[in-house]
Coordinates of C-alpha atoms and ligand atoms in Angstrom, one line a residue:
M788 CA 0.0 0.0 0.3
S789 CA 1.5 3.2 -1.1
A790 CA 1.6 6.7 1.7
G791 CA -0.4 8.6 -0.6
Q792 CA -3.2 5.8 1.4
Q793 CA -1.8 4.8 4.0
L794 CA -1.6 8.4 5.6
D795 CA -4.5 9.4 7.4
K796 CA -6.6 12.1 6.1
S797 CA -5.3 14.8 8.7
A798 CA -2.5 13.9 8.7
L799 CA -2.8 14.7 4.6
P800 CA -1.5 18.7 3.5
Q801 CA -5.2 20.1 2.5
H802 CA -3.1 21.7 -0.3
L803 CA 0.5 20.8 -1.7
G804 CA 2.2 23.2 -3.9
I805 CA 4.4 21.7 -6.3
I806 CA 7.0 24.1 -8.1
M807 CA 7.5 21.3 -11.8
D808 CA 11.5 22.2 -12.4
G809 CA 14.2 20.4 -13.4
N810 CA 12.7 19.4 -17.5
G811 CA 15.8 21.6 -19.1
R812 CA 18.0 19.8 -17.0
W813 CA 16.4 16.3 -17.4
A814 CA 15.9 16.7 -21.7
K815 CA 19.9 18.5 -21.2
K816 CA 21.2 14.9 -20.0
R817 CA 19.7 13.1 -22.6
G818 CA 21.1 14.8 -25.5
L819 CA 16.7 16.3 -25.9
P820 CA 15.9 19.8 -26.7
R821 CA 14.3 21.7 -23.9
S822 CA 11.2 21.1 -24.7
A823 CA 10.8 17.5 -24.8
G824 CA 12.0 18.3 -20.9
H825 CA 8.6 20.3 -21.3
T826 CA 6.5 17.0 -22.6
A827 CA 7.7 14.9 -20.3
G828 CA 7.4 17.0 -18.1
A829 CA 3.8 18.0 -19.1
N830 CA 3.0 13.9 -19.3
N831 CA 4.0 14.2 -15.3
F832 CA 1.8 16.6 -13.8
R833 CA -1.4 14.1 -15.4
T834 CA 0.1 11.7 -13.0
I835 CA 0.4 13.3 -10.2
T836 CA -2.6 15.5 -10.4
R837 CA -4.5 12.2 -11.1
Y838 CA -2.8 10.9 -7.6
C839 CA -3.6 13.7 -6.1
S840 CA -7.0 13.7 -6.7
R841 CA -7.0 9.6 -5.3
I842 CA -5.5 9.6 -2.1
G843 CA -8.0 13.1 -1.4
I844 CA -5.2 15.9 -1.4
P845 CA -8.2 18.9 -1.5
Y846 CA -6.3 21.2 -3.3
L847 CA -3.0 21.0 -5.1
T848 CA -1.6 24.4 -7.3
V849 CA 1.2 23.5 -9.6
Y850 CA 3.7 26.3 -11.1
A851 CA 3.2 25.7 -14.9
F852 CA 4.7 29.3 -16.1
S853 CA 5.6 32.3 -14.0
T854 CA 5.7 36.2 -14.6
E855 CA 9.9 35.8 -15.7
N856 CA 9.2 32.7 -18.0
W857 CA 8.6 34.8 -21.0
R858 CA 12.9 35.9 -20.8
R859 CA 13.5 32.1 -22.0
P860 CA 14.0 32.0 -26.1
A861 CA 10.9 32.4 -28.4
E862 CA 11.8 28.8 -29.0
E863 CA 11.1 27.8 -25.8
V864 CA 8.2 30.1 -25.1
G865 CA 6.0 28.5 -27.8
A866 CA 6.7 24.4 -27.1
L867 CA 5.5 25.4 -24.1
M868 CA 2.8 27.7 -25.4
R869 CA 1.7 24.6 -27.5
L870 CA 1.6 22.4 -25.0
F871 CA -0.1 23.9 -22.2
K872 CA -3.3 23.5 -25.7
Q873 CA -2.5 19.9 -26.3
Y874 CA -2.8 19.6 -22.6
L875 CA -5.6 21.5 -21.7
E876 CA -8.1 19.7 -24.0
E877 CA -6.6 16.5 -23.1
A878 CA -7.2 17.8 -19.6
L879 CA -10.4 18.6 -19.7
R880 CA -10.7 14.9 -20.9
D881 CA -9.1 13.4 -18.3
F882 CA -9.9 15.7 -14.9
M883 CA -13.3 16.1 -16.0
D884 CA -13.5 12.1 -15.3
E885 CA -12.1 12.7 -12.0
N886 CA -14.4 15.4 -11.4
I887 CA -11.6 17.4 -11.1
R888 CA -12.0 21.7 -10.2
V889 CA -9.8 23.2 -12.2
I890 CA -9.1 27.4 -11.5
F891 CA -6.2 29.3 -13.3
I892 CA -3.9 31.8 -11.1
G893 CA -2.0 34.3 -12.9
D894 CA -2.8 37.3 -15.4
T895 CA -3.9 34.8 -18.3
S896 CA -4.7 37.8 -20.1
A897 CA -1.1 37.8 -21.9
F898 CA -1.6 34.7 -23.2
S899 CA -3.6 34.3 -26.9
P900 CA -6.7 34.8 -27.8
E901 CA -7.0 30.6 -28.4
L902 CA -5.4 29.5 -25.1
R903 CA -7.8 31.7 -23.0
E904 CA -10.6 30.7 -24.5
L905 CA -9.6 27.3 -23.7
I906 CA -8.9 28.4 -20.4
A907 CA -11.3 29.8 -20.3
R908 CA -13.6 26.5 -21.6
V909 CA -11.8 24.3 -18.7
E910 CA -12.6 26.4 -15.6
R911 CA -16.5 26.9 -17.0
E912 CA -16.8 23.2 -18.1
S913 CA -15.3 21.8 -14.9
S914 CA -16.9 25.0 -12.1
G915 CA -19.8 22.2 -11.2
K916 CA -17.0 19.8 -10.2
T917 CA -16.8 18.8 -6.4
G918 CA -14.0 17.0 -5.8
M919 CA -10.1 18.4 -6.3
V920 CA -9.6 22.1 -6.8
L921 CA -6.3 22.0 -8.9
N922 CA -5.0 25.6 -8.9
I923 CA -2.6 25.9 -12.3
A924 CA -0.2 28.8 -11.7
M925 CA -0.1 30.3 -15.5
N926 CA 2.1 33.4 -16.0
Y927 CA 1.7 33.8 -12.2
G928 CA 4.2 35.2 -10.0
G929 CA 3.6 36.5 -6.0
R930 CA 4.9 39.7 -6.7
A931 CA 2.1 40.2 -9.3
E932 CA -0.4 39.0 -7.7
L933 CA 0.1 41.2 -4.2
V934 CA 0.1 44.0 -6.8
H935 CA -3.1 42.7 -8.1
A936 CA -4.1 43.0 -4.8
M937 CA -2.8 46.0 -3.6
R938 CA -4.5 47.9 -6.6
L939 CA -7.6 45.6 -6.1
L940 CA -7.5 47.6 -2.3
A941 CA -7.1 50.6 -3.6
E942 CA -10.6 50.6 -5.8
D943 CA -12.1 50.2 -2.9
V944 CA -10.8 52.2 -1.3
Q945 CA -11.1 55.4 -3.9
A946 CA -15.3 54.0 -3.7
G947 CA -15.2 54.3 -0.6
R948 CA -16.4 50.9 -0.1
L949 CA -13.5 50.0 2.7
S950 CA -11.4 51.9 4.9
P951 CA -7.9 51.6 5.7
E952 CA -7.8 51.1 8.8
A953 CA -9.6 47.7 7.7
I954 CA -7.0 46.4 6.0
D955 CA -6.2 42.7 7.4
E956 CA -4.6 40.4 6.3
D957 CA -8.3 38.4 5.1
A958 CA -8.1 41.7 3.4
I959 CA -5.9 40.8 1.6
S960 CA -6.2 37.2 1.2
A961 CA -9.6 38.0 0.2
R962 CA -8.2 39.4 -2.9
L963 CA -5.8 36.8 -3.9
Y964 CA -6.4 34.6 -7.1
T965 CA -6.5 31.8 -4.2
A966 CA -9.6 33.6 -2.4
G967 CA -11.4 31.6 -0.3
Q968 CA -8.3 28.6 -0.2
P969 CA -7.2 27.3 2.5
D970 CA -3.2 28.2 2.3
P971 CA -0.6 25.9 1.5
D972 CA 0.3 23.6 4.3
L973 CA 3.2 21.7 2.4
V974 CA 5.9 23.0 -0.7
I975 CA 7.3 20.1 -2.6
R976 CA 9.8 21.3 -5.2
P977 CA 11.9 19.1 -6.9
S978 CA 15.5 19.5 -9.3
G979 CA 17.4 20.4 -5.4
E980 CA 17.0 24.2 -5.7
H981 CA 16.2 25.6 -2.7
R982 CA 14.6 28.5 -3.7
T983 CA 10.7 29.5 -3.4
S984 CA 10.7 31.4 -6.5
N985 CA 8.3 33.9 -7.0
F986 CA 5.6 31.1 -5.6
L987 CA 2.7 31.6 -3.5
L988 CA 4.5 34.0 -1.5
W989 CA 1.7 35.5 1.1
Q990 CA -0.2 31.6 0.3
S991 CA 2.7 30.0 1.8
A992 CA 4.4 32.1 5.0
Y993 CA 3.7 28.9 7.3
A994 CA 4.5 26.2 4.5
E995 CA 6.3 23.6 4.8
Y996 CA 8.8 23.5 2.6
V997 CA 10.6 19.5 1.0
V998 CA 13.0 20.4 -1.4
M999 CA 13.2 16.8 -3.5
D1000 CA 16.8 16.4 -5.3
I1001 CA 14.6 14.5 -8.6
L1002 CA 14.2 16.5 -11.5
W1003 CA 10.9 16.5 -12.1
P1004 CA 9.8 14.8 -15.2
D1005 CA 11.6 11.9 -12.9
F1006 CA 9.3 12.8 -9.9
K1007 CA 6.9 9.3 -9.3
T1008 CA 4.5 8.4 -7.1
S1009 CA 6.3 7.1 -4.8
D1010 CA 8.7 10.6 -4.0
L1011 CA 5.1 12.6 -3.3
D1012 CA 4.7 9.2 -1.1
R1013 CA 7.9 10.4 1.2
A1014 CA 7.5 14.3 0.8
L1015 CA 4.3 13.5 2.2
L1016 CA 5.0 10.7 5.0
E1017 CA 8.0 13.6 5.6
Y1018 CA 5.6 16.2 5.9
A1019 CA 3.3 13.9 8.8
S1020 CA 6.4 13.3 10.5
R1021 CA 7.3 17.1 10.8
N1022 CA 5.5 19.6 13.8
R1023 CA 4.2 22.1 13.0
R1024 CA 4.0 25.4 15.6
F1025 CA 3.2 28.3 13.1
G1026 CA 5.5 30.7 15.7
G1027 CA 4.4 29.5 18.5
V1028 CA 6.0 26.8 20.7
Ligands
FPP1490 C1 10.3 24.4 -14.9 O1 11.6 23.8 -15.5 C2 9.7 24.0 -15.8 C3 9.2 25.4 -17.2 C4 8.5 26.5 -16.8 C5 7.5 24.4 -17.3 C6 6.4 23.4 -17.1 C7 5.3 23.4 -17.7 C8 5.1 22.2 -18.2 C9 5.8 20.6 -16.5 C10 3.8 21.2 -18.0 C11 2.9 21.6 -17.6 C12 1.3 21.7 -18.6 C13 0.3 22.5 -18.6 C14 -1.1 21.8 -19.0 C15 0.4 22.6 -16.7 P1 12.6 24.0 -16.3 O2 12.8 24.3 -17.4 O3 13.4 25.5 -15.5 O4 13.9 23.5 -16.1 P2 15.9 23.4 -16.1 O5 15.4 24.6 -14.1 O6 15.9 22.5 -15.1 O7 16.3 24.5 -16.7

C-alpha cells in the first residue's frame, strides 16, 4: 500500500503546492531539446495530479509558467504554449472523469486568444466539480499577485467601499487569486533548488518546504509519498512553541 493511501486523511496537507522544476536539465542529460523535457514534465503533471486527487488532497497548486518565464528563448516559450494547448484539451477530458475543478491563477490576459478561450472553457466546464481543486499557475508571480491585490484594495478605498483601517490580512487574502482557499501546508520543490521562485509568496508564509533532488519528469508517485510522510512527521508550530 502506498503512503498516500496509508496516511490518515488528517495527516495529508489540505493544500499542496508543487514547483514543477527540472524539465530542461532532464532533457539536457538525454541530449534532447528542452521542449522534450517540458513534454515529459507535462505527462508527469497529469500522472501526479490524478494521484493527488485519488488519495484525497483537497487543493493542489502547480507552477506551470511564471511571470519571468517569458524571458526564455522564443522557441522554448512557443513550445510551452503549444504544450499548454494540447494538454489543456486532454486534461479537460481527464480531469472531468476525476471530478476535478480547475482554476487558473495568474494574469492569463497575456496569452493568445485561442489559449485564453481554452482556459475559460476548462474553468467553465469544470466549475461544478466537487472533488479536488487544481490551481494551475500560469503567467503567475507572487509579487505580481500582490500588486494586483493592492490595486483592488486601492480601488475599494477610493470608491469608499473600504476604510484603510479595515485593511487586514484577511482583506489581502480575499483579493488574491486563491481567495477562499486554505493556504498551502506543504510545498514540494523537485530538482534540488532551494528557492521559492516567487511561488505563492503570501500564502506559503507558514508552509513546510520539502526539496527533493529529483528532476520533475522523473518525480514518481512514490516520491510524492515520501514527501507526504516527511510532512506528516514535522511538527508545525506556526510561530508558537
Ligand atoms: C521548469 O523547468 C518548468 C517549466 C518552466 C514548465 C513547467 C510546465 C510543465 C511541466 C507543463 C505543464 C502543463 C500544463 C498543461 C499545466 P525548467 O525548464 O526551469 O528546468 P531547468 O531548471 O532544468 O532548466
